[in-house]
PDB file of C-alpha atoms and ligand atoms in Angstrom:
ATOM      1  CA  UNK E  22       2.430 117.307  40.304  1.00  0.00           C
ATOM      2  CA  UNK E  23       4.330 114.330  40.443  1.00  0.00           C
ATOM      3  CA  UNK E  24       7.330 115.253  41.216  1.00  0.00           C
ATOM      4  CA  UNK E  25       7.732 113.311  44.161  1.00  0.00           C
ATOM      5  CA  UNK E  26       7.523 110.062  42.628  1.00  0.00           C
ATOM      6  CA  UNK E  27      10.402 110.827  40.586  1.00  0.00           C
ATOM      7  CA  UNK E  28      12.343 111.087  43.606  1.00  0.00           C
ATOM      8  CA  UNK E  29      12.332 107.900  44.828  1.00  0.00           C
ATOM      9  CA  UNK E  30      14.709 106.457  46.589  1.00  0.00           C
ATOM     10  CA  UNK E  31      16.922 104.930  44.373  1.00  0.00           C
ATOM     11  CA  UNK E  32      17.439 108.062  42.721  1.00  0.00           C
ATOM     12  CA  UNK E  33      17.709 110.106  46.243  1.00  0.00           C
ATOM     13  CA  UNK E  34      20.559 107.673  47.255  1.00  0.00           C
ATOM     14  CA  UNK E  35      22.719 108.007  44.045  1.00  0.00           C
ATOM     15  CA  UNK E  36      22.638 111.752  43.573  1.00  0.00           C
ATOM     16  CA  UNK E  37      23.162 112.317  47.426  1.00  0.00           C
ATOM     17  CA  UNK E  38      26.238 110.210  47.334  1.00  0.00           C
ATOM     18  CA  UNK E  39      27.465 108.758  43.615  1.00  0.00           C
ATOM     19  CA  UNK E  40      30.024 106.503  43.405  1.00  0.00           C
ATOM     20  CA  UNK E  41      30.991 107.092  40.333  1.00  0.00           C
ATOM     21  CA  UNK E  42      31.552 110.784  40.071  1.00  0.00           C
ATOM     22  CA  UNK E  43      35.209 111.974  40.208  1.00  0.00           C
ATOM     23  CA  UNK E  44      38.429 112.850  38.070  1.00  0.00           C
ATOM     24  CA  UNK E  45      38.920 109.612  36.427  1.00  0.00           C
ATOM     25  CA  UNK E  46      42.744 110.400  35.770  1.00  0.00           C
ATOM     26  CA  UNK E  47      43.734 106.887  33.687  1.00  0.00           C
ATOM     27  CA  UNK E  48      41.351 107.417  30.611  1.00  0.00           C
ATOM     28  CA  UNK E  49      41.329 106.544  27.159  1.00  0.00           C
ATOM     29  CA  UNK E  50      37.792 108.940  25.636  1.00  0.00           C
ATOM     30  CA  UNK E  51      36.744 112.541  27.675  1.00  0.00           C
ATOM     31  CA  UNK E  52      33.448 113.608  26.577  1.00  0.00           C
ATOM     32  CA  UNK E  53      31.610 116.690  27.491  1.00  0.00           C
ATOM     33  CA  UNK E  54      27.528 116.794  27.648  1.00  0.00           C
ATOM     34  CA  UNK E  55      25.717 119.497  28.413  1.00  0.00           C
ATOM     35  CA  UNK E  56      22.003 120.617  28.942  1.00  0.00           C
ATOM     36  CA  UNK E  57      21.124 124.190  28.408  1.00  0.00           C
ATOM     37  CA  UNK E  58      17.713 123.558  29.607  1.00  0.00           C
ATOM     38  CA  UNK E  59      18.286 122.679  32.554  1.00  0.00           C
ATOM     39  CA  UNK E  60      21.788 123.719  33.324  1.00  0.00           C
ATOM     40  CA  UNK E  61      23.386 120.338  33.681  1.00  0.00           C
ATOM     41  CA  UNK E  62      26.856 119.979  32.457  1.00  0.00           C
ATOM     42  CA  UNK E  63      28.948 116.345  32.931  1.00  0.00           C
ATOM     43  CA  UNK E  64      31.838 115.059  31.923  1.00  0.00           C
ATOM     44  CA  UNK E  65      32.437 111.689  31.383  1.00  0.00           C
ATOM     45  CA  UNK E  66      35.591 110.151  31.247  1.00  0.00           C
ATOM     46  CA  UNK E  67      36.050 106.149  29.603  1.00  0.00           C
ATOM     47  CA  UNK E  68      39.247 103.892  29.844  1.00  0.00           C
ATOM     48  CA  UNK E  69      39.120 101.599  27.163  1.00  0.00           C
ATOM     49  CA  UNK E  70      40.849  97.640  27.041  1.00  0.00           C
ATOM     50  CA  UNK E  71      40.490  97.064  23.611  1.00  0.00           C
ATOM     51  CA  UNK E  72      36.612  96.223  23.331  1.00  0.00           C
ATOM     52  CA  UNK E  73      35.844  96.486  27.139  1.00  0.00           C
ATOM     53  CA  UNK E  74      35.470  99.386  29.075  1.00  0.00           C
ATOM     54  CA  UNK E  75      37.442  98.721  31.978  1.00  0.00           C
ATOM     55  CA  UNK E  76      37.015 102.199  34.224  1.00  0.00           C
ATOM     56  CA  UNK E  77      34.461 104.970  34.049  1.00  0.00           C
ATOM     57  CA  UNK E  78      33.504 108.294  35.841  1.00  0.00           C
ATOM     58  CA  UNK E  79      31.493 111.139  35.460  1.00  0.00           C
ATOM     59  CA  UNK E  80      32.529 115.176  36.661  1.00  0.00           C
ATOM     60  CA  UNK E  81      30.926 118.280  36.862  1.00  0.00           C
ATOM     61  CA  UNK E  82      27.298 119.661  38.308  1.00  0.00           C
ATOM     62  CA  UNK E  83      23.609 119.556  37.213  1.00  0.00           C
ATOM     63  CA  UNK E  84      20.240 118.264  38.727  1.00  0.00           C
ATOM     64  CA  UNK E  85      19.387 115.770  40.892  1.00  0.00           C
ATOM     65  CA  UNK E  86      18.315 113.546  38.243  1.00  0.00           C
ATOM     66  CA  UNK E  87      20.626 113.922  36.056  1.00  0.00           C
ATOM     67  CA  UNK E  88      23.813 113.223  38.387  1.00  0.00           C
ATOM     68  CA  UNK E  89      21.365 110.126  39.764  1.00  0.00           C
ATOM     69  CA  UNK E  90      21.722 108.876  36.099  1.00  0.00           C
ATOM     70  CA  UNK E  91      25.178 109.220  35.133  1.00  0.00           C
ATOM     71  CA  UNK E  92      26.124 107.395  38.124  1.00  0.00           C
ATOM     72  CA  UNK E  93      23.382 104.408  37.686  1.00  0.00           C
ATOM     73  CA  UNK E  94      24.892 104.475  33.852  1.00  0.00           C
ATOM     74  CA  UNK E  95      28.591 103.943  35.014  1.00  0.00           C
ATOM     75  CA  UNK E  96      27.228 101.322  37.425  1.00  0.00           C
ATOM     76  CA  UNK E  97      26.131  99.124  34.893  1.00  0.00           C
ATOM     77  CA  UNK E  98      28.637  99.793  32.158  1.00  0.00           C
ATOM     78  CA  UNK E  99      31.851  99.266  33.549  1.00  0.00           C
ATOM     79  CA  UNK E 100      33.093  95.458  32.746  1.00  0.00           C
ATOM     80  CA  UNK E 101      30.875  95.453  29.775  1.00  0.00           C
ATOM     81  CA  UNK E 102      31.522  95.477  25.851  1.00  0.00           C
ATOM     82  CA  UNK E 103      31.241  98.457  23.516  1.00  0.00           C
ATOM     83  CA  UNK E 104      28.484  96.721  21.963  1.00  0.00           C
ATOM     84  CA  UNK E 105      26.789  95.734  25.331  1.00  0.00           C
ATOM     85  CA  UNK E 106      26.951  99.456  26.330  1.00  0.00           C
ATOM     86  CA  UNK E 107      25.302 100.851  23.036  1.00  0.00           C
ATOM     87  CA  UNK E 108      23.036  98.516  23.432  1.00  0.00           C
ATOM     88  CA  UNK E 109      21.513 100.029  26.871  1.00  0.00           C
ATOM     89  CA  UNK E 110      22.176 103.172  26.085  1.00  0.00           C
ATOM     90  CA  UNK E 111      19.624 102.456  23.203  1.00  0.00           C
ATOM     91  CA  UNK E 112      17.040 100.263  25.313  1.00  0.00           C
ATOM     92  CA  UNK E 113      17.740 103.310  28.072  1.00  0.00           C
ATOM     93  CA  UNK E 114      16.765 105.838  25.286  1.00  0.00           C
ATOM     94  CA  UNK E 115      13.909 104.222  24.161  1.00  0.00           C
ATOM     95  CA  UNK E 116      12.613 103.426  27.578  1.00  0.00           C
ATOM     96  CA  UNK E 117      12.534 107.277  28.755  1.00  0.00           C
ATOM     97  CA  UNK E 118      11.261 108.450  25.416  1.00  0.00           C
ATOM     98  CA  UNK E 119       8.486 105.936  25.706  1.00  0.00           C
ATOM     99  CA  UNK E 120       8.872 103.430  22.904  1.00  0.00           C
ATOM    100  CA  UNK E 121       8.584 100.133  23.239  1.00  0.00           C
ATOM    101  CA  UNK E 122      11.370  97.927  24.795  1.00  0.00           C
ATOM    102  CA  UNK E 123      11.038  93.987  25.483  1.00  0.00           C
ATOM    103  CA  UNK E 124      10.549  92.783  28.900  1.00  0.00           C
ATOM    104  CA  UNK E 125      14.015  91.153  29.049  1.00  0.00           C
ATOM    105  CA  UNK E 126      15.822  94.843  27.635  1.00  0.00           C
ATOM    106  CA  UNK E 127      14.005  96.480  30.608  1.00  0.00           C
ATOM    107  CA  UNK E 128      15.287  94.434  33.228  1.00  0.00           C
ATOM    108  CA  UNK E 129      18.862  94.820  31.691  1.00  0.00           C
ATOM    109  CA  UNK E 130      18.488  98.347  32.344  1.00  0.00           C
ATOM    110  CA  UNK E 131      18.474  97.259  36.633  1.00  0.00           C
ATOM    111  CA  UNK E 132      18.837 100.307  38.617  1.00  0.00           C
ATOM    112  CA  UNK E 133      18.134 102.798  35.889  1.00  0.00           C
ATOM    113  CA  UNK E 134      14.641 101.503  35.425  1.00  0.00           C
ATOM    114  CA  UNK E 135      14.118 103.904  38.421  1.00  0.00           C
ATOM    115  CA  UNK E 136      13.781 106.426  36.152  1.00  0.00           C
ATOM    116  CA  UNK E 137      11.296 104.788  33.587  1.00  0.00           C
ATOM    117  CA  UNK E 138       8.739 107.765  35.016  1.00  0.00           C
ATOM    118  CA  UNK E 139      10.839 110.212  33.781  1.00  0.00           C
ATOM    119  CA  UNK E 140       9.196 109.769  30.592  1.00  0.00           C
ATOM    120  CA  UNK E 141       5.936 111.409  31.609  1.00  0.00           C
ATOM    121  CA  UNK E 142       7.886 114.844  32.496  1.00  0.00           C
ATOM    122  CA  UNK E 143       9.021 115.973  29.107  1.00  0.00           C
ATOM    123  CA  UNK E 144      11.169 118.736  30.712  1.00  0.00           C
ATOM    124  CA  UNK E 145      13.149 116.551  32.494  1.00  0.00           C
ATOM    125  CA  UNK E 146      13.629 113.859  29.594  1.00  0.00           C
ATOM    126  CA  UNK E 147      16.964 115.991  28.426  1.00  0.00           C
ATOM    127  CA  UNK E 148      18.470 115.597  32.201  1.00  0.00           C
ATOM    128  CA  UNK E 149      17.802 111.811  32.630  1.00  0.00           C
ATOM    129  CA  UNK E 150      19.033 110.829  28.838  1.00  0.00           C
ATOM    130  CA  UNK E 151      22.228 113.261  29.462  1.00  0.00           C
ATOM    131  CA  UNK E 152      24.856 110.988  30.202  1.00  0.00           C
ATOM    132  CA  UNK E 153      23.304 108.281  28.143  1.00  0.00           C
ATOM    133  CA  UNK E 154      23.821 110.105  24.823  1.00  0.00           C
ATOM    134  CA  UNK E 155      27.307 111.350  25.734  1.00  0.00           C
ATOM    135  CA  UNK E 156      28.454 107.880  26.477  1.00  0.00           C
ATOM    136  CA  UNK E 157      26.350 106.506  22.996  1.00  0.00           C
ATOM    137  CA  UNK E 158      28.353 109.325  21.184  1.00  0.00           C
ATOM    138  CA  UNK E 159      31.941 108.493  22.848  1.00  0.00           C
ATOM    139  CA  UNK E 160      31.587 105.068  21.934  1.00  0.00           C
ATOM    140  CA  UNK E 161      29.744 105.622  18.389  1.00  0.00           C
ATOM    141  CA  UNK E 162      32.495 108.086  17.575  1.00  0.00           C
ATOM    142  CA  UNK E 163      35.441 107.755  18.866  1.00  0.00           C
ATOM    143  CA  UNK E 164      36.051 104.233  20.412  1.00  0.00           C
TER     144      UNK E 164
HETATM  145 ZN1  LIG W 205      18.674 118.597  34.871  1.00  0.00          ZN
END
């Protein structure tokens, strides 16, 4: 298997110790996904400035991967648009189901290109995208 891989480093580093993961108290959209597969359950938590999202953090337990990926998410969302976020929560989508996304939307993505190989393990798909569809729903829906 290739398990291994999968863990690489950038992953090991932000599920060992993310950043982004605790009670955001001063928040604007609370959104609850969860994974039945897998077992993962997160919270994520949004404070909205009019069109930017100005603070972000993620509660609650699951798998390696996906705590590694809510916290690479809120890395790279916070001081961005709405639209910016949808945006690579879409490219982010697309990349791990294994459609096609342009050169230029890849490297957008930054640290959560560490888990373009997620694709290739269907039963780990649901943990990686996790936090990606909650925050494309939050901000769909309800922002
Ligand atoms: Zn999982």
């Amino acid at each position: 298997m290739e398990l291994k891989k999968i863990y690489n480093q950038e992953l090991m580093t932000h599920s060992a110790n993310p950043m982004n993961k605790f009670e955001l108290e001063d928040f604007t959209y609370e959104k609850q996904g969860i994974n039945p597969t897998c077992g993962d359950d997160i919270t994520l938590r949004v404070k909205m400035n009019q069109d930017i999202i100005e603070d972000a953090a993620f509660s609650g337990s699951g798998c390696a991967i996906s705590q590694a990926s809510a916290d690479i998410l809120i890395d790279l969302i916070i001081g961005r648009t709405k639209q910016e976020a949808i945006a690579y929560c879409e490219n982010f989508l697309k990349m791990i189901k294994g459609e096609e996304v342009s050169d230029e939307d890849l490297q957008s993505l930054d640290e959560a290109l560490a888990l373009k190989d997620i694709s290739h393990m269907p039963a780990r798909v649901k943990c990686a995208v996790l936090a990606w569809h909650t925050l494309e729903n939050v901000l769909k829906e309800e922002a």
